[in-house]
XYZ file of C-alpha atoms in Angstrom:
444
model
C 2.058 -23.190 -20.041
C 5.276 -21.222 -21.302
C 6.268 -18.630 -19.747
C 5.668 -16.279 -22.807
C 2.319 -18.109 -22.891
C 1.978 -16.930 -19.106
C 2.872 -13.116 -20.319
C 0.577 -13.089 -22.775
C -2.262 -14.369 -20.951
C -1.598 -11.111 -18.618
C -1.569 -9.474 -21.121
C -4.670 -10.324 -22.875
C -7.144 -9.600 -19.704
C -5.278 -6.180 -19.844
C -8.756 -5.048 -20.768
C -11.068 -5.950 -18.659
C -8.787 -6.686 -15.999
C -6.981 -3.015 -15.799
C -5.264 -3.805 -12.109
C -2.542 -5.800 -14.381
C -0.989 -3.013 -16.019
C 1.577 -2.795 -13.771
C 2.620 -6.427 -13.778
C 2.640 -6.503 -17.565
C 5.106 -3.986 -17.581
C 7.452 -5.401 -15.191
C 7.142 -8.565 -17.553
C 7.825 -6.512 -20.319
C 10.473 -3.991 -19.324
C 13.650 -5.782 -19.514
C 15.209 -3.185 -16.989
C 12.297 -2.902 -15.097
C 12.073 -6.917 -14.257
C 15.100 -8.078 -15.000
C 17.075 -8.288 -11.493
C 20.230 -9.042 -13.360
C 20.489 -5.622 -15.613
C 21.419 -3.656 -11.471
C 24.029 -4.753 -9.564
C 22.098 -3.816 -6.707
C 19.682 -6.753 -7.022
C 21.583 -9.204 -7.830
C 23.478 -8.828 -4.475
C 19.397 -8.779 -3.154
C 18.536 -11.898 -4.340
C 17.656 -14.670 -1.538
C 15.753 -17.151 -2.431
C 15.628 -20.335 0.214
C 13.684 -23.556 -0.830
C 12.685 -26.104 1.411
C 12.001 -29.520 0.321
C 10.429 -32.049 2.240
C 11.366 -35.820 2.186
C 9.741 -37.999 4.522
C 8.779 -36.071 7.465
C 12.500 -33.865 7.575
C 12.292 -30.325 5.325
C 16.267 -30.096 3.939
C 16.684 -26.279 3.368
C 18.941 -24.988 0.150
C 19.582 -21.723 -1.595
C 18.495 -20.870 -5.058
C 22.501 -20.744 -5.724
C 22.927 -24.510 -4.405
C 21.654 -26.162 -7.368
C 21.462 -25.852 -11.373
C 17.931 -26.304 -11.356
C 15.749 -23.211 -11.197
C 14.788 -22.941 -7.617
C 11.272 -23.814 -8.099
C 11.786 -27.131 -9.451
C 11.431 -29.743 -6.484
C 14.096 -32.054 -5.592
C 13.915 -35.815 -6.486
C 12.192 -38.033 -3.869
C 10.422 -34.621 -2.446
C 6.686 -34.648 -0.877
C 6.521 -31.218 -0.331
C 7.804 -27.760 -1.426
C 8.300 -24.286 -0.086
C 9.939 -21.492 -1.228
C 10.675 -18.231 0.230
C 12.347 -15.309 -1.152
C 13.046 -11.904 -0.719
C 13.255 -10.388 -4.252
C 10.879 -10.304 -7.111
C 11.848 -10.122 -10.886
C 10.174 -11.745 -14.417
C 12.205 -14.942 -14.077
C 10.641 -15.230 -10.727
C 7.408 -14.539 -11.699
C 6.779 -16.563 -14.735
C 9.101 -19.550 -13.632
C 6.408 -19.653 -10.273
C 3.644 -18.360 -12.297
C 4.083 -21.268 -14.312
C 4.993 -23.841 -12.393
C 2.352 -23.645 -9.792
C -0.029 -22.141 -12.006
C -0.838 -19.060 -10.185
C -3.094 -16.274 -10.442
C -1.518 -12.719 -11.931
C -3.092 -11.201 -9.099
C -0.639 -12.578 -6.479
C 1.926 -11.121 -8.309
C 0.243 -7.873 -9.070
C -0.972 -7.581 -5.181
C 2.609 -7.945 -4.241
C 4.153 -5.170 -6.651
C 0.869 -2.853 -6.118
C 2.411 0.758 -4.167
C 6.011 -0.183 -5.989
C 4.597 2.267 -9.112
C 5.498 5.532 -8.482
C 8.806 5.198 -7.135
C 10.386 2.942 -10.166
C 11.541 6.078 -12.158
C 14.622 6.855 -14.463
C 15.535 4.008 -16.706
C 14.177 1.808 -14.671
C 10.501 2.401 -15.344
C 8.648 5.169 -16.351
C 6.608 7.261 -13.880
C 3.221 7.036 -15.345
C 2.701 3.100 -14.472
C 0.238 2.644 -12.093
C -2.769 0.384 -11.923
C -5.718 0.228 -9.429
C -5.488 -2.456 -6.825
C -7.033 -5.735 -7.009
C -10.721 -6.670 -6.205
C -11.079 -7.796 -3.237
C -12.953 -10.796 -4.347
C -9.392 -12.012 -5.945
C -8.528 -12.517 -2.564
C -11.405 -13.936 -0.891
C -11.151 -16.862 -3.632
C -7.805 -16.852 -4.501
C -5.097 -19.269 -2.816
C -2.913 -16.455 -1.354
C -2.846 -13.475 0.733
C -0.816 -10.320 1.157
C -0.470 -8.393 4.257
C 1.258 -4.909 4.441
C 3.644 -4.089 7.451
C 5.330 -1.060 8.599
C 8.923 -1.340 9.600
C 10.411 1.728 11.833
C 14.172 3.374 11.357
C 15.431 5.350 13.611
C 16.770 8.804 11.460
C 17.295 11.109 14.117
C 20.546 12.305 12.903
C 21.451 13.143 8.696
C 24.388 10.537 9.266
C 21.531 7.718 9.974
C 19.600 9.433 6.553
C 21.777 9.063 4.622
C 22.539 5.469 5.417
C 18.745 4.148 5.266
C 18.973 6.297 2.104
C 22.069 4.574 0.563
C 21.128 1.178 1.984
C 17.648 1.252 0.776
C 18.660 1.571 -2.958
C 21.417 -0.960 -2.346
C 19.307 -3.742 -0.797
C 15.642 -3.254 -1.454
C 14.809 -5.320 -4.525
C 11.111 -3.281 -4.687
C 11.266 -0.133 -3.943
C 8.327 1.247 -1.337
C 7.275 4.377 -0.222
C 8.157 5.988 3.190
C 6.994 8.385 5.919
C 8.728 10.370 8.185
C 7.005 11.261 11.531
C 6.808 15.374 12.017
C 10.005 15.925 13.868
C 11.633 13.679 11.463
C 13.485 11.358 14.298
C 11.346 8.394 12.945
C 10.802 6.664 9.526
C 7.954 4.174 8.654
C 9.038 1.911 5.820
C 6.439 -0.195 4.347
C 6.921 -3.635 3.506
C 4.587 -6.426 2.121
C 4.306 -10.001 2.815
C 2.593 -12.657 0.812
C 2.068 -16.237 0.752
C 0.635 -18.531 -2.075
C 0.082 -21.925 -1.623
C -0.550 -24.939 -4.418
C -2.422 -28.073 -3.678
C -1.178 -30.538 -6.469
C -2.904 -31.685 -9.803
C -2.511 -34.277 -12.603
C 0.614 -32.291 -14.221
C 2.382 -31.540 -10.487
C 1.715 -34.146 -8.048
C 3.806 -31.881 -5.176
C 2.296 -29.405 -3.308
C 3.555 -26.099 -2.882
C 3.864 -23.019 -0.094
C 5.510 -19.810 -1.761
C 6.277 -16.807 0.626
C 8.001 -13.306 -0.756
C 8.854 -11.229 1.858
C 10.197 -7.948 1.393
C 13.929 -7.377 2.996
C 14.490 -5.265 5.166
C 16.468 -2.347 4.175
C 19.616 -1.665 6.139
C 21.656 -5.212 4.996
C 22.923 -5.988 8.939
C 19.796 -6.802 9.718
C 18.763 -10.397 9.569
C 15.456 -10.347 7.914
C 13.525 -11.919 10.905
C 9.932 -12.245 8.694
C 11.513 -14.704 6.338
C 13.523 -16.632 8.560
C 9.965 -17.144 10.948
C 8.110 -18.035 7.541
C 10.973 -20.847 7.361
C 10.305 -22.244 10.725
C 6.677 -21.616 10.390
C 6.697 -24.026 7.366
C 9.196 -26.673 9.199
C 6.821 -26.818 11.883
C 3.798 -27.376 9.764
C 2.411 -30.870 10.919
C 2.136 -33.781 7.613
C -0.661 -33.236 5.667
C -1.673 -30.100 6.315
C 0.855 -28.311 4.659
C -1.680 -26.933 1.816
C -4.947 -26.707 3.422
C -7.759 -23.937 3.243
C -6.372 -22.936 6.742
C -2.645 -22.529 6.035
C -2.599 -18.945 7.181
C -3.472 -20.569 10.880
C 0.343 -21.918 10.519
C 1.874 -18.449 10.182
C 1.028 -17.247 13.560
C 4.802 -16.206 14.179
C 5.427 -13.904 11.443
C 1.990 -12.791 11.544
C 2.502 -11.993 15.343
C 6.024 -9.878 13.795
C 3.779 -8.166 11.720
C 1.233 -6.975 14.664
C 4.079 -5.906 16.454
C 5.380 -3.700 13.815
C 1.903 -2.122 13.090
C 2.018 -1.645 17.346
C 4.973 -0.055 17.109
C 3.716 2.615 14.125
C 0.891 2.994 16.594
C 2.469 4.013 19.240
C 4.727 6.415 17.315
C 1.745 8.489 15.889
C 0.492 8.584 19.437
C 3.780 10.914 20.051
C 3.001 12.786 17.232
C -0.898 13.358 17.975
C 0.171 14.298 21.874
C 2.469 16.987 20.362
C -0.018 18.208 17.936
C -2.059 18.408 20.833
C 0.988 20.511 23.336
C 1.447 22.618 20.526
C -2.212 23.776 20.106
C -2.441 24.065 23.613
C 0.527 26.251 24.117
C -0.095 28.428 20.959
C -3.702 29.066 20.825
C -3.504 32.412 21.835
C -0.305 33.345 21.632
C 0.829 32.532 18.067
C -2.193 33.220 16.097
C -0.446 32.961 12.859
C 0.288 28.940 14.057
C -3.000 27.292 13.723
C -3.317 27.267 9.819
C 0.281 25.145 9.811
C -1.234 22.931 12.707
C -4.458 22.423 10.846
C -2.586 21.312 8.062
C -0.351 19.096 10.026
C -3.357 17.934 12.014
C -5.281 16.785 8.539
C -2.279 15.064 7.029
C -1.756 12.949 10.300
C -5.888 12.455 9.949
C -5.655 11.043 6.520
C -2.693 8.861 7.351
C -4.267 7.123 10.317
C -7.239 6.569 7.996
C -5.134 5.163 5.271
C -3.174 2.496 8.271
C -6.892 1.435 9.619
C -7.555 0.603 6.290
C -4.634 -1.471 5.374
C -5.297 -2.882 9.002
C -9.074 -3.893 8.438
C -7.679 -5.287 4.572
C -5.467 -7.430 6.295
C -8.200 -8.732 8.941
C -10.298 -9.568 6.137
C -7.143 -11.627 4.501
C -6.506 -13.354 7.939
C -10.239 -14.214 8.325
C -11.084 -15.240 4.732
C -8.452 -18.110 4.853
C -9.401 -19.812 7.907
C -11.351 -20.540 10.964
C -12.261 -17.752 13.795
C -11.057 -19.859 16.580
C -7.819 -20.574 14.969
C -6.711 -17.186 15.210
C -8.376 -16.040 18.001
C -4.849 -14.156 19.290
C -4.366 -12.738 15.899
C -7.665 -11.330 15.758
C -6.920 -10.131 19.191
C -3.925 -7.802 18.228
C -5.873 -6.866 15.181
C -8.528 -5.657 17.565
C -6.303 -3.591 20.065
C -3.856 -1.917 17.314
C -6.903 -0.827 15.396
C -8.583 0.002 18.341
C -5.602 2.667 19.577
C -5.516 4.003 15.693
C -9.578 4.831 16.010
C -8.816 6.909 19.049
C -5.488 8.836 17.391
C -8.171 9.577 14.791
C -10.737 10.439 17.319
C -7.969 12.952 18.950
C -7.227 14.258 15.269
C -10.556 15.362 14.651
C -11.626 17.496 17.908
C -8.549 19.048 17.352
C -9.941 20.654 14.128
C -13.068 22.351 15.360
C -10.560 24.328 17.794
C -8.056 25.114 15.214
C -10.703 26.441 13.009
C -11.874 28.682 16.062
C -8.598 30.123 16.293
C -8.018 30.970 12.412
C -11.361 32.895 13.162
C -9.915 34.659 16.156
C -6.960 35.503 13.904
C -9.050 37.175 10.804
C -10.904 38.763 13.680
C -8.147 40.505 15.198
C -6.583 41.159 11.818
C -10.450 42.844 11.190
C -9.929 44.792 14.723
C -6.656 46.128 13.511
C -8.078 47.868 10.663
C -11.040 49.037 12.645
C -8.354 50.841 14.971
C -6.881 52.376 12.631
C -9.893 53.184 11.057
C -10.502 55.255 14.643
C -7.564 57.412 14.430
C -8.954 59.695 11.970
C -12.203 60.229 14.165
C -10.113 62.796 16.472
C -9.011 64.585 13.180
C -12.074 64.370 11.424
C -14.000 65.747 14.609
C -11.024 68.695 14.674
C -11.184 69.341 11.124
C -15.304 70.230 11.779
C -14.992 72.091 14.665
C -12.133 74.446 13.459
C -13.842 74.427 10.335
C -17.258 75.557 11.404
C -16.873 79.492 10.046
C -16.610 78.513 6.577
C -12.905 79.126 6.009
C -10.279 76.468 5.419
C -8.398 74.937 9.145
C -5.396 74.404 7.392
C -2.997 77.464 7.925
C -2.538 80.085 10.073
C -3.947 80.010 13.745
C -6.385 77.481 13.277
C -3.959 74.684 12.641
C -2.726 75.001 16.090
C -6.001 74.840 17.333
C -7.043 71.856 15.261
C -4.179 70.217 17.120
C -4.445 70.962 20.491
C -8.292 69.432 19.485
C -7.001 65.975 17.544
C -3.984 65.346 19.711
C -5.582 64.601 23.008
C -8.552 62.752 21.316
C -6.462 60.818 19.284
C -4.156 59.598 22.578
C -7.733 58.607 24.251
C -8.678 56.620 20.909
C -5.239 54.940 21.458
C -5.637 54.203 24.706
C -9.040 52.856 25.483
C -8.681 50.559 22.316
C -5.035 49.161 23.588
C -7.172 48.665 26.982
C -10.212 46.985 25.319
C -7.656 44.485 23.612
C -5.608 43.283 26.834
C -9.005 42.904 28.990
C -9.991 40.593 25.624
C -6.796 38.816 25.311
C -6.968 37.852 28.963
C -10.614 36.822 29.121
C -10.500 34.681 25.989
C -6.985 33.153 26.728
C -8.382 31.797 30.142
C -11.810 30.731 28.811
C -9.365 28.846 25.826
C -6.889 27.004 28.071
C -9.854 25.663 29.928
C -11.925 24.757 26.702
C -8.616 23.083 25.251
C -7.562 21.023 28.895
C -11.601 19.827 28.312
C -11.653 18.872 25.023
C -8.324 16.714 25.828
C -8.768 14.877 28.225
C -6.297 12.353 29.475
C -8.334 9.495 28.833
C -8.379 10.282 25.647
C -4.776 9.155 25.033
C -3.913 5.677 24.269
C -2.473 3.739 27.793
């Protein structure tokens, strides 16, 4: 197969298969995936093959040899490849070589859409994301990971910013926690593997890894996918359970997803202080917070997701028991995300109370107001009684001496009425709000 053979054949399941869009067009777009046309990713590309020979795997960079970097070595019994970049040379030199299905590829560049932009893509590509069943009988596996930055000042910004652009070869959306002092980055990994046929006798691992974005930083995930493979015992370099031999940067992974955890823990507990502390006092707050409070909702809904996507990837591809540690941390990160949720969502029902209390004591402002004309209407009748008009003359004074002191009594029993209010329902609150979060609620 060609590679133009291998674009066309993408692009003739366009139709029923509408999840390709996206790869078509990076196939297509000569800016969009050719690497060479930005500076940027050219100084991005790393692309590290490993070729095995006997029972030794010699590692060599794409830029060691004249041969594309997915052709094997002489004498070679194995292959793997792992790189940290992604362009159409890549993808229809592997694509054809190994004979792989578009939807590694397209699972690899899916969330990468919407932030291509300028003259680098156009804003409208997106695509829906692969079936799932792609992946339950498909030889590969992607798993998405979320790398924190600490942006606590604009100097440290700026720099993700500016190194982001410079060294991400796919660019990725971001999130910033509330007080912006922390930045989740998200990153995907994926791993392909080919078993051999008539036309390619050697087998084949391939790994793409997304780097990381500040350049200092040794990409740790692809160097562990390197010794992952090294360590891989003879034979069972390409079996159905090859994901069981990635424990290490799987294990990276977890601890990443751990970390996000434990990061959106911080933010629920402040949520949580600042509805405490403003309840009462600030009743123009809670709208904000309930905004806040359903963003951070839908995000933790959106990472237990991605979490219970990439349990099903781990457990698809192998045994039970030979992941039992994996499935562990799977287990106890998803676990602390159901009970950030769980916090989320009591903290609505009491933020909707206190947008009530709000419209209500907007509704008792108006009603006091509504009082101060009693005292003059009740002046105006009396004064008025004999027919003749109160306004002028003697009777004004009198009307006054009438509507004054009532008026001051209105005042004053309805400033009362409000403090005596204020007081009951702020201590009734505080103790409703220490109840419905408990400390045991929080993650340990």
């Amino acid at each position: 197969m060609s590679s133009s053979t291998y674009k066309n054949d993408i692009r003739s399941r366009l139709r029923n298969e509408p999840q390709l869009k996206y790869l078509e067009s990076f196939l297509t777009n000569e800016r969009l995936g050719n690497s060479t046309c930005r500076d940027r990713l050219t100084l991005a590309r790393s692309a590290i093959v490993l070729d095995r020979v006997g029972d030794l795997w010699t590692e060599r960079s794409s830029a060691s040899t004249s041969l594309p970097f997915w052709k094997p070595m002489p004498n070679t019994s194995g292959q793997a490849i792992v790189l940290n970049y992604l362009d159409s040379e890549a993808i229809e030199g592997l694509g054809q070589e190994f004979l792989l299905a578009p939807e590694f590829f397209q699972s690899h560049l899916a969330g990468c859409e919407q932030h291509h932009s300028g003259d680098w893509a156009t804003s409208d590509l997106t695509a829906p994301p692969c079936l799932r069943s792609s992946h339950q009988h498909g030889n590969f596996f992607a798993i998405d990971l979320r790398r924190t930055y600490d942006v606590s000042s604009d100097s440290k910004m700026s720099a993700f910013n500016y190194a982001r652009k410079q060294r991400c070869s796919l660019l990725r959306s971001f999130h910033l926690t509330s007080n912006a002092r922390v930045l989740f980055h998200h990153e995907r990994y994926s791993v392909a593997w080919f078993k051999g046929n008539s036309r390619r006798q050697i087998g084949a691992v391939i790994c793409i890894c997304d780097p990381t974005a500040y350049s200092e930083i040794e990409d740790t995930l692809q160097r562990e996918s390197i010794t992952a493979i090294k360590a891989l015992p003879r034979g069972q370099e390409f079996d159905s359970s090859l994901i069981t031999h990635f424990q290490t940067p799987l294990s990276r992974i977890l601890v990443l997803w751990n970390t996000v955890a434990f990061h959106m823990d911080l933010q629920v507990s402040a949520l949580e202080d600042q509805l405490e502390h403003d309840f009462w006092d600030k009743p123009q707050n809670p709208v904000t917070i309930l905004h806040t409070t359903q963003r951070l909702s839908r995000r933790i809904t959106s990472y237990l997701g991605q979490l219970t996507s990439m349990e099903f990837d781990v457990s698809s591809k192998t045994s039970p028991d030979a992941l039992e540690d994996i499935s562990v941390d799977i287990d106890d990160v998803k676990s602390k995300l159901k009970v950030l949720l769980q916090r989320t969502e009591k903290a609505v029902p009491a933020l909707l109370a206190s947008i009530a209390i709000s419209e209500g004591k907007k509704q008792s402002s108006l009603t006091a107001v509504a009082l101060w004309f009693a005292p003059l209407s009740l002046s105006v009748s009396i004064v008025a009684i004999d027919g003749h008009s109160p306004f002028g003359g003697r009777k004004l004074w009198i009307m006054g001496c009438i509507a004054l002191p009532l008026l001051m009594l209105v005042i004053a029993v309805a400033n009362t009425s409000e403090r005596l209010m204020n007081a009951l329902g702020r201590r009734r609150g505080g103790r409703a709000l220490v109840a419905l979060f408990k400390p045991e609620t929080h993650i340990g």
